[in-house]
DNA sequence: AAGTCGGGGCC
DNA sequence: GGCCCAGACTT
């Protein structure tokens, strides 16, 4: 029963793709390993709809692996801004340089070698090898895990190594015999998981479409489709708050480069205080403390190693501006924005500070909520006349 | 094996 | 609001 399924799976899936697969995605029409690689990295944990807009833009700006490798990391991060998981952008840049130095500018076709490159794990290596080189290498992303767990009724917790190993073995076993089928097969797997064997509303539960595997799928036969694959219970993400300084001189704002190994690593943001655990039951505590904050106190919070600006009235209380809530995968953050005007664009010591015109924000990689905040600022009339 | 990394679409 | 996603990497 299971053997018949394994034997005919690839053919049936490719046949399904011929009728109901996704078409016209910009990265489907390319076989240039560089173009394939960029699309695979960009699509990691990122929706197709999002990548649809950003992929052509990225390829236009960095059309070859040489152009990408030669570009400043800051430019790559700026282009990546808004996509999240910024380690991907750093690894992308590092990987481009690896490909040039270690492989003469050409991506290797062996998935074992691909996996040794920065930011390329086993699944992405398999996808690149399959799409760009027709290698018989499996992928195992969330789509494939879900499909296999359901088809074969795998009930073990998905995070366990033994279960993961079992899934990889299955993925390998199911590959089509012919290498020339690898691109369409791999695409079909992703499409089937993304559009038919979905997490919440699989077509087998709706009744309007007929799943080609309905009669063989263990989860379907035992009415366990929505229960597989089993996932771990996630703890509630902790909450934090912090203060951020929006220091403005005319149409320029002070930006600070964030450390690489952190949230929003390597992006340009506003100077911020350390994150404090949010005290839920003392909602009034932080509010009260904020109302009478002076410029001097604020600067000590967000720029502890800098001298207070002489151009400010240090002891004058400043009023809190907007508070922004931002949800990450593992944290929730409340950012208290403090608007302060400076009579001059006083330089700060250190290369991680920069005064940036509001007109030039697009050239910098900013965290999405900060970008939205700064874009919402109104320009002063003086600069409006100038520009 | 668990934690760390964003952001948007969807329900 | 929680869940989900073309995962990789560190601890």
Coordinates of C-alpha atoms in Angstrom, one line a residue, chain A residues 50-355:
Chain A
X50 CA 5.9 39.4 -0.7
X51 CA 8.7 38.0 -2.8
X52 CA 6.8 38.7 -5.9
X53 CA 7.4 42.4 -5.5
X54 CA 10.9 42.3 -4.1
X55 CA 12.6 39.6 -6.2
X56 CA 12.7 41.5 -9.5
X57 CA 13.9 44.6 -7.7
X58 CA 16.7 42.7 -6.1
X59 CA 17.8 41.1 -9.4
X60 CA 17.7 44.4 -11.2
X61 CA 20.0 46.0 -8.6
X62 CA 22.3 42.9 -8.2
X63 CA 22.0 41.1 -11.6
X64 CA 25.0 38.8 -11.1
X65 CA 26.9 37.1 -8.4
X66 CA 29.9 39.4 -9.1
X67 CA 27.8 42.6 -8.7
X68 CA 26.4 41.3 -5.5
X69 CA 29.8 40.3 -4.1
X70 CA 31.3 43.7 -5.0
X71 CA 28.5 45.7 -3.5
X72 CA 28.8 47.1 0.1
X73 CA 27.0 45.0 2.6
X74 CA 25.1 48.2 3.6
X75 CA 23.6 48.4 0.1
X76 CA 22.5 44.7 0.3
X77 CA 20.9 45.3 3.7
X78 CA 19.1 48.4 2.3
X79 CA 17.7 46.4 -0.5
X80 CA 16.7 43.7 1.9
X81 CA 15.0 46.0 4.3
X82 CA 11.4 45.0 5.1
X83 CA 11.9 41.4 4.3
X84 CA 13.0 40.4 7.8
X85 CA 15.5 37.8 8.9
X86 CA 18.4 40.1 8.0
X87 CA 21.0 37.4 8.6
X88 CA 19.8 36.2 5.2
X89 CA 21.1 39.4 3.6
X90 CA 24.5 39.1 5.4
X91 CA 24.8 35.5 4.4
X92 CA 23.8 36.3 0.9
X93 CA 26.6 38.8 0.6
X94 CA 29.1 36.5 2.2
X95 CA 28.0 33.5 0.1
X96 CA 28.4 35.5 -3.1
X97 CA 32.0 36.2 -2.1
X98 CA 32.5 32.5 -1.2
X99 CA 31.2 31.4 -4.6
X100 CA 33.8 33.7 -6.3
X101 CA 36.7 32.8 -4.1
X102 CA 36.1 29.1 -3.7
X103 CA 34.3 28.2 -7.0
X104 CA 35.5 30.7 -9.5
X105 CA 32.2 32.5 -9.6
X106 CA 30.1 29.5 -10.5
X107 CA 27.7 27.8 -8.0
X108 CA 28.6 24.1 -7.5
X109 CA 26.0 21.6 -8.6
X110 CA 26.7 19.1 -5.8
X111 CA 24.2 19.7 -3.0
X112 CA 26.9 18.6 -0.5
X113 CA 29.0 21.5 -1.7
X114 CA 26.1 23.9 -1.9
X115 CA 25.3 23.2 1.7
X116 CA 28.7 24.4 2.8
X117 CA 27.9 27.9 1.6
X118 CA 26.7 30.5 4.0
X119 CA 22.9 30.6 4.5
X120 CA 22.3 27.4 2.5
X121 CA 21.0 24.5 4.5
X122 CA 20.2 21.0 3.3
X123 CA 16.7 21.9 1.9
X124 CA 17.8 25.0 0.1
X125 CA 20.8 23.1 -1.3
X126 CA 18.4 20.5 -2.6
X127 CA 16.2 23.1 -4.2
X128 CA 19.1 24.9 -6.0
X129 CA 20.6 21.6 -7.2
X130 CA 17.2 20.4 -8.5
X131 CA 16.1 23.7 -10.2
X132 CA 19.4 24.8 -11.6
X133 CA 21.2 21.5 -12.2
X134 CA 18.6 18.8 -12.4
X135 CA 20.3 17.0 -9.5
X136 CA 18.2 14.3 -7.8
X137 CA 18.3 16.0 -4.5
X138 CA 15.3 16.3 -2.1
X139 CA 14.0 19.3 -0.4
X140 CA 12.3 19.3 3.0
X141 CA 10.6 22.5 3.8
X142 CA 7.4 23.1 5.7
X143 CA 5.3 22.2 2.6
X144 CA 7.0 18.8 2.1
X145 CA 7.0 18.0 5.8
X146 CA 3.2 18.6 5.9
X147 CA 2.6 16.6 2.8
X148 CA 4.7 13.6 3.9
X149 CA 3.4 13.6 7.5
X150 CA -0.1 13.4 6.2
X151 CA 0.4 11.0 3.3
X152 CA 2.3 8.5 5.5
X153 CA 0.6 9.2 8.7
X154 CA 3.7 10.2 10.6
X155 CA 2.5 11.1 14.1
X156 CA 5.8 11.8 15.8
X157 CA 6.5 15.4 16.9
X158 CA 8.0 17.2 13.9
X159 CA 10.9 18.7 15.9
X160 CA 12.3 15.3 16.9
X161 CA 15.5 14.3 15.1
X162 CA 14.3 10.7 14.4
X163 CA 11.1 12.1 12.8
X164 CA 13.1 14.5 10.7
X165 CA 15.5 11.8 9.6
X166 CA 12.5 9.7 8.6
X167 CA 11.1 12.5 6.5
X168 CA 14.4 13.1 4.7
X169 CA 14.6 9.4 3.9
X170 CA 11.1 9.5 2.5
X171 CA 11.8 12.6 0.5
X172 CA 14.8 10.9 -1.0
X173 CA 12.8 7.8 -1.8
X174 CA 10.0 9.7 -3.6
X175 CA 12.2 11.5 -6.1
X176 CA 11.5 10.9 -9.8
X177 CA 13.8 8.5 -11.5
X178 CA 14.7 10.9 -14.3
X179 CA 16.9 13.9 -13.4
X180 CA 15.2 16.0 -16.1
X181 CA 12.0 15.8 -14.0
X182 CA 13.6 17.3 -11.0
X183 CA 12.7 21.0 -11.6
X184 CA 9.0 20.3 -12.3
X185 CA 8.8 17.8 -9.5
X186 CA 10.3 20.1 -6.9
X187 CA 8.1 22.9 -8.0
X188 CA 5.1 20.6 -7.9
X189 CA 5.9 19.6 -4.3
X190 CA 6.0 23.2 -3.2
X191 CA 2.9 24.2 -5.1
X192 CA 0.9 21.2 -3.9
X193 CA 1.7 22.1 -0.3
X194 CA 1.1 25.8 -0.7
X195 CA -2.2 25.6 -2.5
X196 CA -3.8 22.2 -2.0
X197 CA -2.4 20.3 1.0
X198 CA -2.4 23.5 3.1
X199 CA -2.2 23.7 6.8
X200 CA -5.6 25.1 7.6
X201 CA -7.9 24.4 4.7
X202 CA -6.7 21.4 2.7
X203 CA -8.8 20.6 -0.4
X204 CA -9.6 17.2 0.9
X205 CA -11.7 18.8 3.6
X206 CA -13.6 21.1 1.3
X207 CA -14.9 18.6 -1.2
X208 CA -14.9 20.9 -4.2
X209 CA -11.6 19.6 -5.6
X210 CA -10.4 16.0 -5.7
X211 CA -6.9 15.3 -4.2
X212 CA -5.0 12.8 -6.3
X213 CA -3.8 11.1 -3.2
X214 CA -7.0 11.0 -1.3
X215 CA -7.3 7.2 -1.4
X216 CA -3.7 6.7 -0.3
X217 CA -3.3 9.4 2.3
X218 CA -3.1 8.0 5.8
X219 CA -4.2 11.2 7.4
X220 CA -7.2 11.5 5.1
X221 CA -8.2 7.8 5.6
X222 CA -8.1 8.2 9.4
X223 CA -9.6 11.7 9.4
X224 CA -6.4 13.2 11.0
X225 CA -5.5 15.7 8.3
X226 CA -5.7 18.8 10.5
X227 CA -3.8 17.1 13.3
X228 CA -0.7 16.3 11.2
X229 CA 2.0 17.2 11.2
X230 CA 2.1 17.5 15.0
X231 CA 3.7 20.7 16.2
X232 CA 5.3 21.7 19.5
X233 CA 3.4 24.0 21.8
X234 CA 4.9 27.5 21.7
X235 CA 5.4 29.6 24.7
X236 CA 3.9 33.1 24.8
X237 CA 6.4 35.6 23.6
X238 CA 7.8 38.0 26.3
X239 CA 7.0 41.7 26.2
X240 CA 9.5 44.5 26.4
X241 CA 9.5 48.3 26.2
X242 CA 12.1 50.8 25.3
X243 CA 12.7 54.5 24.6
X244 CA 13.8 55.8 21.2
X245 CA 15.2 59.2 20.4
X246 CA 13.9 60.9 17.3
X247 CA 16.4 63.7 17.1
X248 CA 15.7 66.1 14.3
X249 CA 17.4 69.0 12.7
X250 CA 15.4 70.5 9.9
X251 CA 14.7 67.6 7.6
X252 CA 17.5 65.4 8.9
X253 CA 17.2 62.8 11.6
X254 CA 19.9 61.1 13.6
X255 CA 20.3 57.4 12.8
X256 CA 22.4 54.8 14.5
X257 CA 23.6 51.5 13.0
X258 CA 22.5 48.5 15.0
X259 CA 24.9 45.8 16.0
X260 CA 25.0 42.7 13.7
X261 CA 24.1 40.0 16.2
X262 CA 20.8 41.4 17.3
X263 CA 17.2 42.0 16.1
X264 CA 17.3 44.2 13.0
X265 CA 21.0 43.4 12.9
X266 CA 23.0 45.8 10.7
X267 CA 20.1 48.1 10.0
X268 CA 20.0 51.8 10.7
X269 CA 17.5 52.8 13.4
X270 CA 16.9 55.4 16.0
X271 CA 19.1 55.5 19.1
X272 CA 17.3 53.4 21.7
X273 CA 17.5 52.5 25.4
X274 CA 18.0 48.9 26.6
X275 CA 14.9 46.8 26.5
X276 CA 13.1 46.5 29.8
X277 CA 10.7 43.7 30.7
X278 CA 7.3 45.2 30.4
X279 CA 5.6 45.5 33.7
X280 CA 2.0 44.8 32.9
X281 CA 0.5 45.5 36.3
X282 CA 2.3 48.7 36.7
X283 CA 1.0 50.4 33.5
X284 CA 1.0 53.8 35.2
X285 CA 4.6 53.4 36.4
X286 CA 6.3 53.9 33.1
X287 CA 3.8 56.4 32.0
X288 CA 4.4 58.6 35.0
X289 CA 8.1 58.3 34.7
X290 CA 8.0 59.4 31.1
X291 CA 5.9 62.5 31.4
X292 CA 8.6 64.5 33.2
X293 CA 11.6 63.1 31.4
X294 CA 14.2 65.7 30.6
X295 CA 16.4 65.8 27.6
X296 CA 19.4 65.1 29.7
X297 CA 17.8 62.0 31.2
X298 CA 16.6 60.8 27.8
X299 CA 20.1 61.1 26.3
X300 CA 21.5 59.1 29.2
X301 CA 19.1 56.3 28.4
X302 CA 19.6 56.2 24.6
X303 CA 23.2 57.5 24.2
X304 CA 24.9 56.6 27.4
X305 CA 28.4 57.0 25.9
X306 CA 27.8 60.4 24.2
X307 CA 28.1 63.9 25.6
X308 CA 24.8 65.6 25.9
X309 CA 24.1 68.0 23.1
X310 CA 25.0 71.5 24.1
X311 CA 22.4 72.8 21.7
X312 CA 19.6 71.4 23.9
X313 CA 18.1 72.8 27.0
X314 CA 19.0 69.8 29.0
X315 CA 16.9 70.3 32.0
X316 CA 13.7 71.1 30.1
X317 CA 11.1 68.4 30.2
X318 CA 10.1 66.8 26.9
X319 CA 6.8 65.2 26.1
X320 CA 6.4 61.6 24.9
X321 CA 5.4 61.1 21.3
X322 CA 3.8 58.1 19.8
X323 CA 4.2 54.6 21.2
X324 CA 4.7 51.9 18.6
X325 CA 3.9 48.2 19.3
X326 CA 5.8 45.8 17.2
X327 CA 5.5 42.0 17.1
X328 CA 8.4 39.7 16.4
X329 CA 8.4 36.0 16.2
X330 CA 9.6 35.6 19.8
X331 CA 9.1 39.0 21.3
X332 CA 6.7 41.9 21.6
X333 CA 8.1 45.4 21.8
X334 CA 6.6 48.7 22.8
X335 CA 8.7 51.6 21.5
X336 CA 8.2 55.0 23.1
X337 CA 9.3 57.6 20.6
X338 CA 10.6 60.9 21.9
X339 CA 10.8 63.8 19.5
X340 CA 13.6 66.3 20.1
X341 CA 14.7 69.2 17.9
X342 CA 18.3 70.2 17.6
X343 CA 19.4 73.6 16.4
X344 CA 22.3 72.0 14.6
X345 CA 23.3 68.6 13.1
X346 CA 26.0 68.1 15.7
X347 CA 28.2 65.1 14.8
X348 CA 28.4 62.2 17.1
X349 CA 31.5 60.2 17.7
X350 CA 31.6 56.8 16.1
X351 CA 31.0 55.5 12.6
X352 CA 27.6 54.1 13.6
X353 CA 26.0 57.5 13.8
X354 CA 24.7 59.4 10.8
X355 CA 22.5 62.4 10.1

